PDB file of C-alpha atoms and ligand atoms in Angstrom:
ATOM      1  CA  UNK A 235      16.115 -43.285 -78.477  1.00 93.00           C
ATOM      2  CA  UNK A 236      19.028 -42.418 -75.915  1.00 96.00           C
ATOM      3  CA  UNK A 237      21.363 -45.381 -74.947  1.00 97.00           C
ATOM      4  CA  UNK A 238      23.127 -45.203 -71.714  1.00 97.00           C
ATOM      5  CA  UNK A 239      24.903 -48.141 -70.146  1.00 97.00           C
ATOM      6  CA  UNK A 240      26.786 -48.029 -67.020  1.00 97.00           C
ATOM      7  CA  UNK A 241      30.023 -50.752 -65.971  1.00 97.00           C
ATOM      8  CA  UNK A 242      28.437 -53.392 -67.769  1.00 98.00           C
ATOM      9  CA  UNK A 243      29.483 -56.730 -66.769  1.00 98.00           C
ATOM     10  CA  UNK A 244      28.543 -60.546 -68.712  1.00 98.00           C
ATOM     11  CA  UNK A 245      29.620 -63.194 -67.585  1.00 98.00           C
ATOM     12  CA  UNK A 246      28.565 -66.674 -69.273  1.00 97.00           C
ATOM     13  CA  UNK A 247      28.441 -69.839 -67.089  1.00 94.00           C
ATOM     14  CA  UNK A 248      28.326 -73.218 -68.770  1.00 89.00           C
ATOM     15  CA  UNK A 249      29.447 -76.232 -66.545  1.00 87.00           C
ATOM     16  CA  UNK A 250      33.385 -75.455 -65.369  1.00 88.00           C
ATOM     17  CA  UNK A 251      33.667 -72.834 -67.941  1.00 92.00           C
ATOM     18  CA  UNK A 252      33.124 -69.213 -67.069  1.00 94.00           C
ATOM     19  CA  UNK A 253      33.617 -66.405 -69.380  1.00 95.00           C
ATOM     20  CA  UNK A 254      33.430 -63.115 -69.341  1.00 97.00           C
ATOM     21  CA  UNK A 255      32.131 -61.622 -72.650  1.00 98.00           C
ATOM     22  CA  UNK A 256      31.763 -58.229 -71.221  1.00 98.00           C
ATOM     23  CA  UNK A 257      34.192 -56.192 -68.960  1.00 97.00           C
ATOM     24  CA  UNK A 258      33.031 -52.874 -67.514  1.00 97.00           C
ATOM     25  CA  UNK A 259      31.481 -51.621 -70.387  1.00 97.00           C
ATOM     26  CA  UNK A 260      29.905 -48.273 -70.399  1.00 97.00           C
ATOM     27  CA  UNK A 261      28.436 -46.087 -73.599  1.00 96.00           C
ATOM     28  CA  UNK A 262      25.927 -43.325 -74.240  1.00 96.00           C
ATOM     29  CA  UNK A 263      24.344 -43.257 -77.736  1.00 97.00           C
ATOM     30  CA  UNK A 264      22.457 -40.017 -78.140  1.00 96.00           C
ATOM     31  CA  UNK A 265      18.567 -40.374 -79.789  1.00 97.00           C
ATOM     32  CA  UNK A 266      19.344 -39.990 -83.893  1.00 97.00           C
ATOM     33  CA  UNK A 267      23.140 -41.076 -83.608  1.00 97.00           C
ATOM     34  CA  UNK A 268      24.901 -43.892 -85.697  1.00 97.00           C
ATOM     35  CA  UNK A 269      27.234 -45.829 -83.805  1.00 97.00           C
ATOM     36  CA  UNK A 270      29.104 -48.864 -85.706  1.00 97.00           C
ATOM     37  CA  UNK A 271      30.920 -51.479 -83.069  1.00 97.00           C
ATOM     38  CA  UNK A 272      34.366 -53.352 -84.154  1.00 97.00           C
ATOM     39  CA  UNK A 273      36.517 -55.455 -82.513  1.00 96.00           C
ATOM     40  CA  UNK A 274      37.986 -58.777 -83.101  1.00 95.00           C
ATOM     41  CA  UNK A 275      35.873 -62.090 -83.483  1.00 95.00           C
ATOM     42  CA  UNK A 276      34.943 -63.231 -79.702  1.00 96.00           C
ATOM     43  CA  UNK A 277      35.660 -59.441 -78.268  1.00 97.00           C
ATOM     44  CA  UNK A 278      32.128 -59.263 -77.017  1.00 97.00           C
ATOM     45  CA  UNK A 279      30.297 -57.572 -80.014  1.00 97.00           C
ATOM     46  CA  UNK A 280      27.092 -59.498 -80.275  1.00 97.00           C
ATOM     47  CA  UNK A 281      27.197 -60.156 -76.669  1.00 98.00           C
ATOM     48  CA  UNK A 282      26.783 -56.007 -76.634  1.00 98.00           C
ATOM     49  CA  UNK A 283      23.916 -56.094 -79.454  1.00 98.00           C
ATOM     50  CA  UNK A 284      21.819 -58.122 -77.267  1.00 97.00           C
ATOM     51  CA  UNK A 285      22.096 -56.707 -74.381  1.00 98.00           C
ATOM     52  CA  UNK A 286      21.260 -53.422 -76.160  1.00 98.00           C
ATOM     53  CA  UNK A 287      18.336 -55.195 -77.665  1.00 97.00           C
ATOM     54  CA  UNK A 288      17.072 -56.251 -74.693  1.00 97.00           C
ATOM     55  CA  UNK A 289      17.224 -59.854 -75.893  1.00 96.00           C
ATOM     56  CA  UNK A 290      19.720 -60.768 -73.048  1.00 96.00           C
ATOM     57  CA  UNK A 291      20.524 -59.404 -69.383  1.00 97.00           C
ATOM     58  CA  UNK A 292      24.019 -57.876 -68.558  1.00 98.00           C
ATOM     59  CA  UNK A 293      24.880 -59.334 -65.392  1.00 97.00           C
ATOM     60  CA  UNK A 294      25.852 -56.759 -63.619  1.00 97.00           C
ATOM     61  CA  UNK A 295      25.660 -53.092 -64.641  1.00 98.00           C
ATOM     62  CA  UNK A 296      23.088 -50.652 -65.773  1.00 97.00           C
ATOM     63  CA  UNK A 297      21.104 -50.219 -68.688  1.00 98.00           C
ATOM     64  CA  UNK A 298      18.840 -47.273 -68.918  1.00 97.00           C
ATOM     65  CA  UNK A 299      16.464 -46.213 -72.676  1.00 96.00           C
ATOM     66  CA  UNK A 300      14.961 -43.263 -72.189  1.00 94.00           C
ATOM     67  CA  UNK A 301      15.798 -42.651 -69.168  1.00 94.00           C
ATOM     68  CA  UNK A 302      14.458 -46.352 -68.094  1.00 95.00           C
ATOM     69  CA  UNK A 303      16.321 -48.667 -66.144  1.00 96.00           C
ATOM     70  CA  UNK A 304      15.834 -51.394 -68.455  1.00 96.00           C
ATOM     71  CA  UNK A 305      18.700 -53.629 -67.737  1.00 96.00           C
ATOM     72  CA  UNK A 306      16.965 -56.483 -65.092  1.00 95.00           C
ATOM     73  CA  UNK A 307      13.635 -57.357 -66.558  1.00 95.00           C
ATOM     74  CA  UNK A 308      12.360 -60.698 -67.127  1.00 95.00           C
ATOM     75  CA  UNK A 309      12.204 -61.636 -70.423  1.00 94.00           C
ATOM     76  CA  UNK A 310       8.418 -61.338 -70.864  1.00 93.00           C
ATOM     77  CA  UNK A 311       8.948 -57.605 -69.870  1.00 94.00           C
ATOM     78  CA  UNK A 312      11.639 -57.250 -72.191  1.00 95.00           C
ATOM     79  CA  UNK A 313       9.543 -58.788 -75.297  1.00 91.00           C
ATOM     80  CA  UNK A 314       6.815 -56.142 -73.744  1.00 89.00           C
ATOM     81  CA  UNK A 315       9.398 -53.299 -74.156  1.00 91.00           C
ATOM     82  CA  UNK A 316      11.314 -54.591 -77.469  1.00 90.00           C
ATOM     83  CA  UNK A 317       7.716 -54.339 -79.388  1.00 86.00           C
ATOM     84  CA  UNK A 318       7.505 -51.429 -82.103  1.00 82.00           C
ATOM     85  CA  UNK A 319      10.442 -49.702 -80.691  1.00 92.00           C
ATOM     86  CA  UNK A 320      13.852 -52.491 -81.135  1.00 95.00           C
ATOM     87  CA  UNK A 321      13.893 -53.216 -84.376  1.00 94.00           C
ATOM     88  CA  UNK A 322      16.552 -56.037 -84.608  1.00 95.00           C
ATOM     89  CA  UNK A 323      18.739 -57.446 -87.859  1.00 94.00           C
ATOM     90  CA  UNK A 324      20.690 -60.373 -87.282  1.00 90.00           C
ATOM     91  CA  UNK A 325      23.730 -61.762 -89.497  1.00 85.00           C
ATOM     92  CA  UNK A 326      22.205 -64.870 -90.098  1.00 86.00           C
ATOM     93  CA  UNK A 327      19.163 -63.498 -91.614  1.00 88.00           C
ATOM     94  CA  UNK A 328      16.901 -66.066 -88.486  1.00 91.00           C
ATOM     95  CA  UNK A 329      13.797 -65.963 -91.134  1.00 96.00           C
ATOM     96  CA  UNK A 330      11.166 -68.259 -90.431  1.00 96.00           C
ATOM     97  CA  UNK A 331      11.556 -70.813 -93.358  1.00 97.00           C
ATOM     98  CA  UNK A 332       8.091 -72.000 -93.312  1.00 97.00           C
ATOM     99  CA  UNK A 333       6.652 -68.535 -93.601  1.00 97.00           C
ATOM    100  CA  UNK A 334       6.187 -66.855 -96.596  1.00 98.00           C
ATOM    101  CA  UNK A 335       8.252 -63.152 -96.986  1.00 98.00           C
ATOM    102  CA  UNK A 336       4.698 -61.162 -96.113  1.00 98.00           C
ATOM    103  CA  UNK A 337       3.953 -63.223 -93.286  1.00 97.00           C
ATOM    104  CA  UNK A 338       7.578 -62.973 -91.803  1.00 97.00           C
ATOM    105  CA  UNK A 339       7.710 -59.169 -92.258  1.00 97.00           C
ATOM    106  CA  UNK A 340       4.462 -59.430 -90.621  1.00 96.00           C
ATOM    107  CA  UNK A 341       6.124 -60.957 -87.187  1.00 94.00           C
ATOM    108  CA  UNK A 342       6.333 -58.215 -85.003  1.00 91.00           C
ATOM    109  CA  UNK A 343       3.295 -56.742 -85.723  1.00 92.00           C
ATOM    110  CA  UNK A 344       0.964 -59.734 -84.852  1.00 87.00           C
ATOM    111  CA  UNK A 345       0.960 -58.402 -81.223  1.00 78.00           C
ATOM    112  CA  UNK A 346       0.467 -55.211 -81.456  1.00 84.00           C
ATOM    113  CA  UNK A 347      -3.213 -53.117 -81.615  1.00 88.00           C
ATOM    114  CA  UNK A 348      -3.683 -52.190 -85.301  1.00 91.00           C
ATOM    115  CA  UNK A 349      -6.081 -52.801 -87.555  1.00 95.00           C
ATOM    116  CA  UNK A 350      -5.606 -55.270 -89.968  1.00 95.00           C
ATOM    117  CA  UNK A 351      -5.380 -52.718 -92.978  1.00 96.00           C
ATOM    118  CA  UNK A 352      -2.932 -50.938 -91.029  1.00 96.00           C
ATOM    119  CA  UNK A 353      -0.801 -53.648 -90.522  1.00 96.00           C
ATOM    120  CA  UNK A 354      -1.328 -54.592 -94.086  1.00 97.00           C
ATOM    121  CA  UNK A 355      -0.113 -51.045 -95.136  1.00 97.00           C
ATOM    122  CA  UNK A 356       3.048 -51.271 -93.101  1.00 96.00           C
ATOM    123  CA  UNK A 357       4.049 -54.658 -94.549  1.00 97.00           C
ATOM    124  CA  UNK A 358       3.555 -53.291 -98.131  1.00 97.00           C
ATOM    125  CA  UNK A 359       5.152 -49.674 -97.157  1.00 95.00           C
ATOM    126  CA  UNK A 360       8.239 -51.965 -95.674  1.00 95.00           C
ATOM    127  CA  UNK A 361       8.590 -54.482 -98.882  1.00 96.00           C
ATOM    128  CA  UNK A 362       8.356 -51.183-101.383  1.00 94.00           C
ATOM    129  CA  UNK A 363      11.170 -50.077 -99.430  1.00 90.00           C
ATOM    130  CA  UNK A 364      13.083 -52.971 -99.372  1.00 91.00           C
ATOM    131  CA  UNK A 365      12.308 -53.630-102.876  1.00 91.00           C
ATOM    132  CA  UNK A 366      11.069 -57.204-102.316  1.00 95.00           C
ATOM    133  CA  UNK A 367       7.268 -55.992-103.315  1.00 97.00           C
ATOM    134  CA  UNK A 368       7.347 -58.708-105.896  1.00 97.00           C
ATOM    135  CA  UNK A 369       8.909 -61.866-103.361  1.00 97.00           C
ATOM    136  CA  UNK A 370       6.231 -61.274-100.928  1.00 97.00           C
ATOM    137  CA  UNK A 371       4.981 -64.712-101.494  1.00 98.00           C
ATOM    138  CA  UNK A 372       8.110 -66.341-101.728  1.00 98.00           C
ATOM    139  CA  UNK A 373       9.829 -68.657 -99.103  1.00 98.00           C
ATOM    140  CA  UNK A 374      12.808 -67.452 -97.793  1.00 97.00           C
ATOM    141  CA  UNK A 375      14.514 -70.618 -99.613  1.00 96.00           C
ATOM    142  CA  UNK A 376      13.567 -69.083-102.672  1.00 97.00           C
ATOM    143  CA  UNK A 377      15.375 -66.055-102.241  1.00 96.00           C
ATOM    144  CA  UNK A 378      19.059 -64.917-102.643  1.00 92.00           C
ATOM    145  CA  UNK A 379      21.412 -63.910 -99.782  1.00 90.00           C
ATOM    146  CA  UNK A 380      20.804 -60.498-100.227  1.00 90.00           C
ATOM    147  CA  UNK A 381      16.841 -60.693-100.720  1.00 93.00           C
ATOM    148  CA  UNK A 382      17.155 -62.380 -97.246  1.00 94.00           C
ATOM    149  CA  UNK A 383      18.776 -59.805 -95.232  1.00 91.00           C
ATOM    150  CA  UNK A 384      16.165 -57.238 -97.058  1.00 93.00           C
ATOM    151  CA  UNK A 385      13.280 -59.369 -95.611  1.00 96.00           C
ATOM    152  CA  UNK A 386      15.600 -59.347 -92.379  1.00 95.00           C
ATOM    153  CA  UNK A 387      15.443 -55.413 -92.656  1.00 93.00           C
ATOM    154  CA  UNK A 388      12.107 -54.806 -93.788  1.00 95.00           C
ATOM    155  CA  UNK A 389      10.926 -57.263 -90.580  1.00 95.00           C
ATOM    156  CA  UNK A 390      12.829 -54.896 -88.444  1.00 93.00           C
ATOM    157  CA  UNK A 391      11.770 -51.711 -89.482  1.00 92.00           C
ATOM    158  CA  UNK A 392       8.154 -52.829 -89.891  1.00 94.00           C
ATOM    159  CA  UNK A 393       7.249 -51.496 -86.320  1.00 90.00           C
ATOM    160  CA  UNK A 394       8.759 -48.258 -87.269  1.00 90.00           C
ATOM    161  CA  UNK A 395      10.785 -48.776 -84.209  1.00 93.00           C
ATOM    162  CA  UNK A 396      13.684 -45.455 -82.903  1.00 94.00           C
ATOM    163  CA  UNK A 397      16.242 -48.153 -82.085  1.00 97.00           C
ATOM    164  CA  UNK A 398      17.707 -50.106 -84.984  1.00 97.00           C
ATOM    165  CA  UNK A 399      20.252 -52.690 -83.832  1.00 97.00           C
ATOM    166  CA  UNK A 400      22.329 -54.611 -86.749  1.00 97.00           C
ATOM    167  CA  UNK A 401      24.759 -57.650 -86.122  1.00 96.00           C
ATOM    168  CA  UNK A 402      27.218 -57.544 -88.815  1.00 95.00           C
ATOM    169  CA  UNK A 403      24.577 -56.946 -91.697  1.00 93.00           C
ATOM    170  CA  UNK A 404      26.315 -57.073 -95.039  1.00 92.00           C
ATOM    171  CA  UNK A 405      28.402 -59.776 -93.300  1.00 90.00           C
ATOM    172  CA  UNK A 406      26.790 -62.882 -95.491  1.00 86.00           C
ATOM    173  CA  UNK A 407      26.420 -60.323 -98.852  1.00 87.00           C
ATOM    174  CA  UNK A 408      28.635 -60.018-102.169  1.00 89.00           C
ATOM    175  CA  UNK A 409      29.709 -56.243-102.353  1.00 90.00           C
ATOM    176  CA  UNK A 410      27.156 -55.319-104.191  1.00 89.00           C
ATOM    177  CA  UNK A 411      23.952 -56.028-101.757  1.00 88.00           C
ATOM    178  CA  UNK A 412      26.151 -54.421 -98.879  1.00 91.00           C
ATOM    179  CA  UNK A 413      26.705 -51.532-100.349  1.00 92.00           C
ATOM    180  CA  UNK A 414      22.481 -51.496-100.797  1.00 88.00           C
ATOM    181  CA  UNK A 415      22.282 -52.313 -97.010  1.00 90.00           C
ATOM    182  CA  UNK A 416      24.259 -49.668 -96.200  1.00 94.00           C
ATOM    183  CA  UNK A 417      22.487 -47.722 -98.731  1.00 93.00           C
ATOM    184  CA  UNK A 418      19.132 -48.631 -96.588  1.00 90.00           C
ATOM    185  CA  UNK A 419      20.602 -48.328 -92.960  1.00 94.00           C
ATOM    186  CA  UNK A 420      21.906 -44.328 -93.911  1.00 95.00           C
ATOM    187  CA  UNK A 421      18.540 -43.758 -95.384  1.00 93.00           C
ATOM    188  CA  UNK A 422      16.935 -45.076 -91.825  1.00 93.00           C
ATOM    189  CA  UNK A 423      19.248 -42.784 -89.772  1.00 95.00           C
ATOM    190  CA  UNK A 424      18.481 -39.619 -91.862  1.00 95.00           C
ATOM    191  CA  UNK A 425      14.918 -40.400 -91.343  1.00 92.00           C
ATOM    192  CA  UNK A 426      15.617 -40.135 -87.451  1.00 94.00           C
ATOM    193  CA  UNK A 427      16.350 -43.597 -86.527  1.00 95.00           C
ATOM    194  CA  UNK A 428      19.083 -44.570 -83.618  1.00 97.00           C
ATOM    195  CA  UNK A 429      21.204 -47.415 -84.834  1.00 98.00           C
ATOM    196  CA  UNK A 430      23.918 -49.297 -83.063  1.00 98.00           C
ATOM    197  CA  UNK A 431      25.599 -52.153 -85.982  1.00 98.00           C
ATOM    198  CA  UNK A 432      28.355 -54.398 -85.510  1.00 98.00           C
ATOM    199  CA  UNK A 433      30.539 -54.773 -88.399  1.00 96.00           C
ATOM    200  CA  UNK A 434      33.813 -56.207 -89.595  1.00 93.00           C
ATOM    201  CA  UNK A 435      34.029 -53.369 -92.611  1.00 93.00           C
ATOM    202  CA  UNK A 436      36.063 -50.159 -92.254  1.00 93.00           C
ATOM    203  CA  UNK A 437      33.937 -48.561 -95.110  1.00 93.00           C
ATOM    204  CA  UNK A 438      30.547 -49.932 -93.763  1.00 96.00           C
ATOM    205  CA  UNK A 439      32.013 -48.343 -90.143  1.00 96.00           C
ATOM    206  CA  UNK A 440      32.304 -45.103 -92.408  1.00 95.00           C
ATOM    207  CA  UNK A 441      28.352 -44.789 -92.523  1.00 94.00           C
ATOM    208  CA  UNK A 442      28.200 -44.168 -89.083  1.00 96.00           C
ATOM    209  CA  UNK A 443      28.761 -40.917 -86.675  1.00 96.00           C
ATOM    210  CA  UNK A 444      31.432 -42.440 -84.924  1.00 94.00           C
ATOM    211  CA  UNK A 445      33.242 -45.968 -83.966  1.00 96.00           C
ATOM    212  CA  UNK A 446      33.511 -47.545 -80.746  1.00 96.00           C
ATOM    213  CA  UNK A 447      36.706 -50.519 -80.323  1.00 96.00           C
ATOM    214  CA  UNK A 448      35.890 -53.912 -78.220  1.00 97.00           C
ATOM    215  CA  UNK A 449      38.774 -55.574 -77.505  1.00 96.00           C
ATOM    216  CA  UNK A 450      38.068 -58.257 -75.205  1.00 96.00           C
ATOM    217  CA  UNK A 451      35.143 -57.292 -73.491  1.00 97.00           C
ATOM    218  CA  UNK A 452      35.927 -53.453 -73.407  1.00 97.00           C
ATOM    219  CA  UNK A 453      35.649 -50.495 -74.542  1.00 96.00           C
ATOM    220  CA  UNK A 454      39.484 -49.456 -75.867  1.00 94.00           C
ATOM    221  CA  UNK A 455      40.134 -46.113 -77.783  1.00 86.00           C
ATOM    222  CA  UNK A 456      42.473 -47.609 -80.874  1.00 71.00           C
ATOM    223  CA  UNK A 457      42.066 -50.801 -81.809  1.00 67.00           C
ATOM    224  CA  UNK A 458      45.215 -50.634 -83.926  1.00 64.00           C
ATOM    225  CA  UNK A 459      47.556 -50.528 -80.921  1.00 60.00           C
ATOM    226  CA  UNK A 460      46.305 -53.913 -80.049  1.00 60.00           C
ATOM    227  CA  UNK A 461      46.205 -56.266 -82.823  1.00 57.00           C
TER     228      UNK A 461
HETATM  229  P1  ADP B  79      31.746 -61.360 -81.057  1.00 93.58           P
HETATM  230  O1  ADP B  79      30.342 -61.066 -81.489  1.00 93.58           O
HETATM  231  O2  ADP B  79      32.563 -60.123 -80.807  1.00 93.58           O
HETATM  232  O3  ADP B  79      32.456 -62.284 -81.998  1.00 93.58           O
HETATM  233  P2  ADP B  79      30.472 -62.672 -78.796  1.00 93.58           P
HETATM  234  O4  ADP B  79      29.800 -61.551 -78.099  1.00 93.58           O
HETATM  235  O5  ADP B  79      29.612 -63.555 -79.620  1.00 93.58           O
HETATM  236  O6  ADP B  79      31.709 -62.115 -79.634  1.00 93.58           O
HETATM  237  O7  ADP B  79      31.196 -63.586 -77.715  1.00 93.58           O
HETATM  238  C1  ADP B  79      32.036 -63.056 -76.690  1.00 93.58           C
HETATM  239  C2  ADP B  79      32.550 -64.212 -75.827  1.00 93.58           C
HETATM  240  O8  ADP B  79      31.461 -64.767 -75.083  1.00 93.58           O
HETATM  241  C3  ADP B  79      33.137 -65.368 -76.616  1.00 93.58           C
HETATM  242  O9  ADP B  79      34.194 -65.898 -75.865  1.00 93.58           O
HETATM  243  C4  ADP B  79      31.988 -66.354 -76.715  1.00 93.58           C
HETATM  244  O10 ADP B  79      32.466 -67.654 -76.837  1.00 93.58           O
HETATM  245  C5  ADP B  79      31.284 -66.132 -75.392  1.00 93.58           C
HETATM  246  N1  ADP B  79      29.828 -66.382 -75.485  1.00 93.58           N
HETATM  247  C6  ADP B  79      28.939 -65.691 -76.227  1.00 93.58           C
HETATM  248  N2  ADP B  79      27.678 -66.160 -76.049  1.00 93.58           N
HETATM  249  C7  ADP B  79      27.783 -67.196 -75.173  1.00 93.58           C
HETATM  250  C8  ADP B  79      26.829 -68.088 -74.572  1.00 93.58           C
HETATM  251  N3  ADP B  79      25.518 -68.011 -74.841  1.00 93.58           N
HETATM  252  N4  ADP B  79      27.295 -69.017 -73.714  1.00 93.58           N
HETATM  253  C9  ADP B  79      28.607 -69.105 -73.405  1.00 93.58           C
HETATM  254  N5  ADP B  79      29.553 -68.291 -73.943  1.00 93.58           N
HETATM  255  C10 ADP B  79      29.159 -67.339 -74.804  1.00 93.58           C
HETATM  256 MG1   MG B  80      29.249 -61.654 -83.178  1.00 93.58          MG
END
C-alpha cells in the first residue's frame, strides 16, 4: 500500500495543556517497503503509528493510501477503511482477556463477508504461522509474553491486510521471542506486505529498508547529532 503524508500537524488539547506531538511531518512509504521509526520516548512515535493506522486524525495535514485522502474521516469511516487492509500490533499486546486465543485472532474478521469455513481457515492458517496452533483455546492469561504478541500478530495479519503497522513489537520480549518477531515481520515483508514499526532496537531497525529519526515531533536526518 503507498503511504504519503503531507505537513502533518497533532496537536493534543487536555484542559490548559496543549501539546504538540507532531510538527510538520511529511513521509512517503512506497507499496512493499519496510520502514522502522526511532526517536526518543515522547518524540511523537506512536502518535505517528496511529495516525498511519487510521486509528487517530492528524490535525492538520494530509494523509493520502492509495492515492486516498484518508486523513479527515470520522471514525466509523476509518474502522470501514482499517478492515482487512491495517493490520495493527500494539506493544502492549491489547488482547481481549476474556476471549480465548481463536476467538481473539478471530476479531477482525467478524465483520467482514466470508463464510464461516473461510474465516475458520484463516484463523488456523494465521495460528500455524504463528506457531500458537496448540494455545488456540487458551486465555491470553495463560500464555507467556511472547505467545501474546504472536496472538497480537497472528490477529493482525488475519485479514491478510498490505499495511502492517507495529508499535515497538519485541518491546515487552526476552531476546529470544524478538528475534522470532522479527523473524515473522521479515517473512511478512518478503511476502509483499508494507510495514511501518516503531522500535527502540538498532538491530530490530536493521530489518527494515530504511530508518526515519523523530525528534520531537519531526522528521530529523541523524538522530545522533541530537541526543
Ligand atoms: P512516543 O511514542 O514517541 O513515546 P507519543 O506519540 O506517545 O510518543 O507522544 C508524543 C507526545 O504527545 C508526548 O508528549 C505525549 O505525552 C503526548 N500525547 C500522546 N498522546 C496523547 C493524548 N492522547 N493526549 C494528550 N497528550 C498525548
Ligand atoms: Mg510510543
Amino acid at each position: 500500500m503507498d503511504i504519503e503524508i503531507k505537513d502533518v500537524c497533532k496537536v493534543f488539547r487536555t484542559d490548559s495543556v496543549q501539546t504538540q506531538a507532531l510538527n510538520n511531518v511529511s513521509l512517503k512509504v512506497k507499496d512493499g517497503e519496510f520502514v522502522a521509526i526511532m526517536g526518543p520516548s515522547g518524540c511523537g512515535k506512536s502518535t505517528l503509528l496511529n495516525i498511519l493506522g487510521l486509528l487517530d486524525n492528524p490535525t492538520s495535514g494530509e494523509y493520502l493510501l492509495d492515492g486516498e485522502e484518508v486523513g479527515h474521516l470520522k471514525e466509523s469511516q476509518r474502522t470501514e477503511w482499517r478492515k482487512g487492509r491495517i493490520g495493527f500490533i500494539f506493544q502492549s499486546f491489547n488482547l481481549i482477556e476474556e476471549m480465548n486465543v481463536r476467538d481473539n485472532i478471530m476479531l477482525p474478521l467478524n465483520n467482514l463477508k466470508l463464510s464461516r469455513d473461510e474465516k475458520n481457515r484463516r484463523v488456523d492458517d494465521a495460528m500455524k504461522r504463528m506457531g500458537i496452533s496448540h494455545r488456540a483455546n487458551h486465555y491470553p492469561s495463560q500464555l507467556s509474553g511472547g505467545q501474546q504478541q504472536r496472538v497480537a500478530i497472528a490477529r493482525a495479519i488475519v485479514g491478510k491486510p498490505g499495511l502492517i503497522l507495529a508499535d515497538e513489537p519485541t518491546g515487552n520480549l526476552d531476546s529470544r521471542n524478538g528475534v522470532e518477531v522479527m523473524d515473522l515481520l521479515t517473512e511478512l515483508h518478503r511476502d509483499g506486505a508494507t510495514i511501518v514499526m516503531v522500535t527502540h532496537s538498532q538491530k530490530d531497525a536493521g530489518c527494515a529498508d530504511y530508518i526515519i529519526n523523530l525528534f520531537d515531533g519531526r522528521i530529523v536526518e541523524n538522530l545522533a547529532d541530537r541526543m
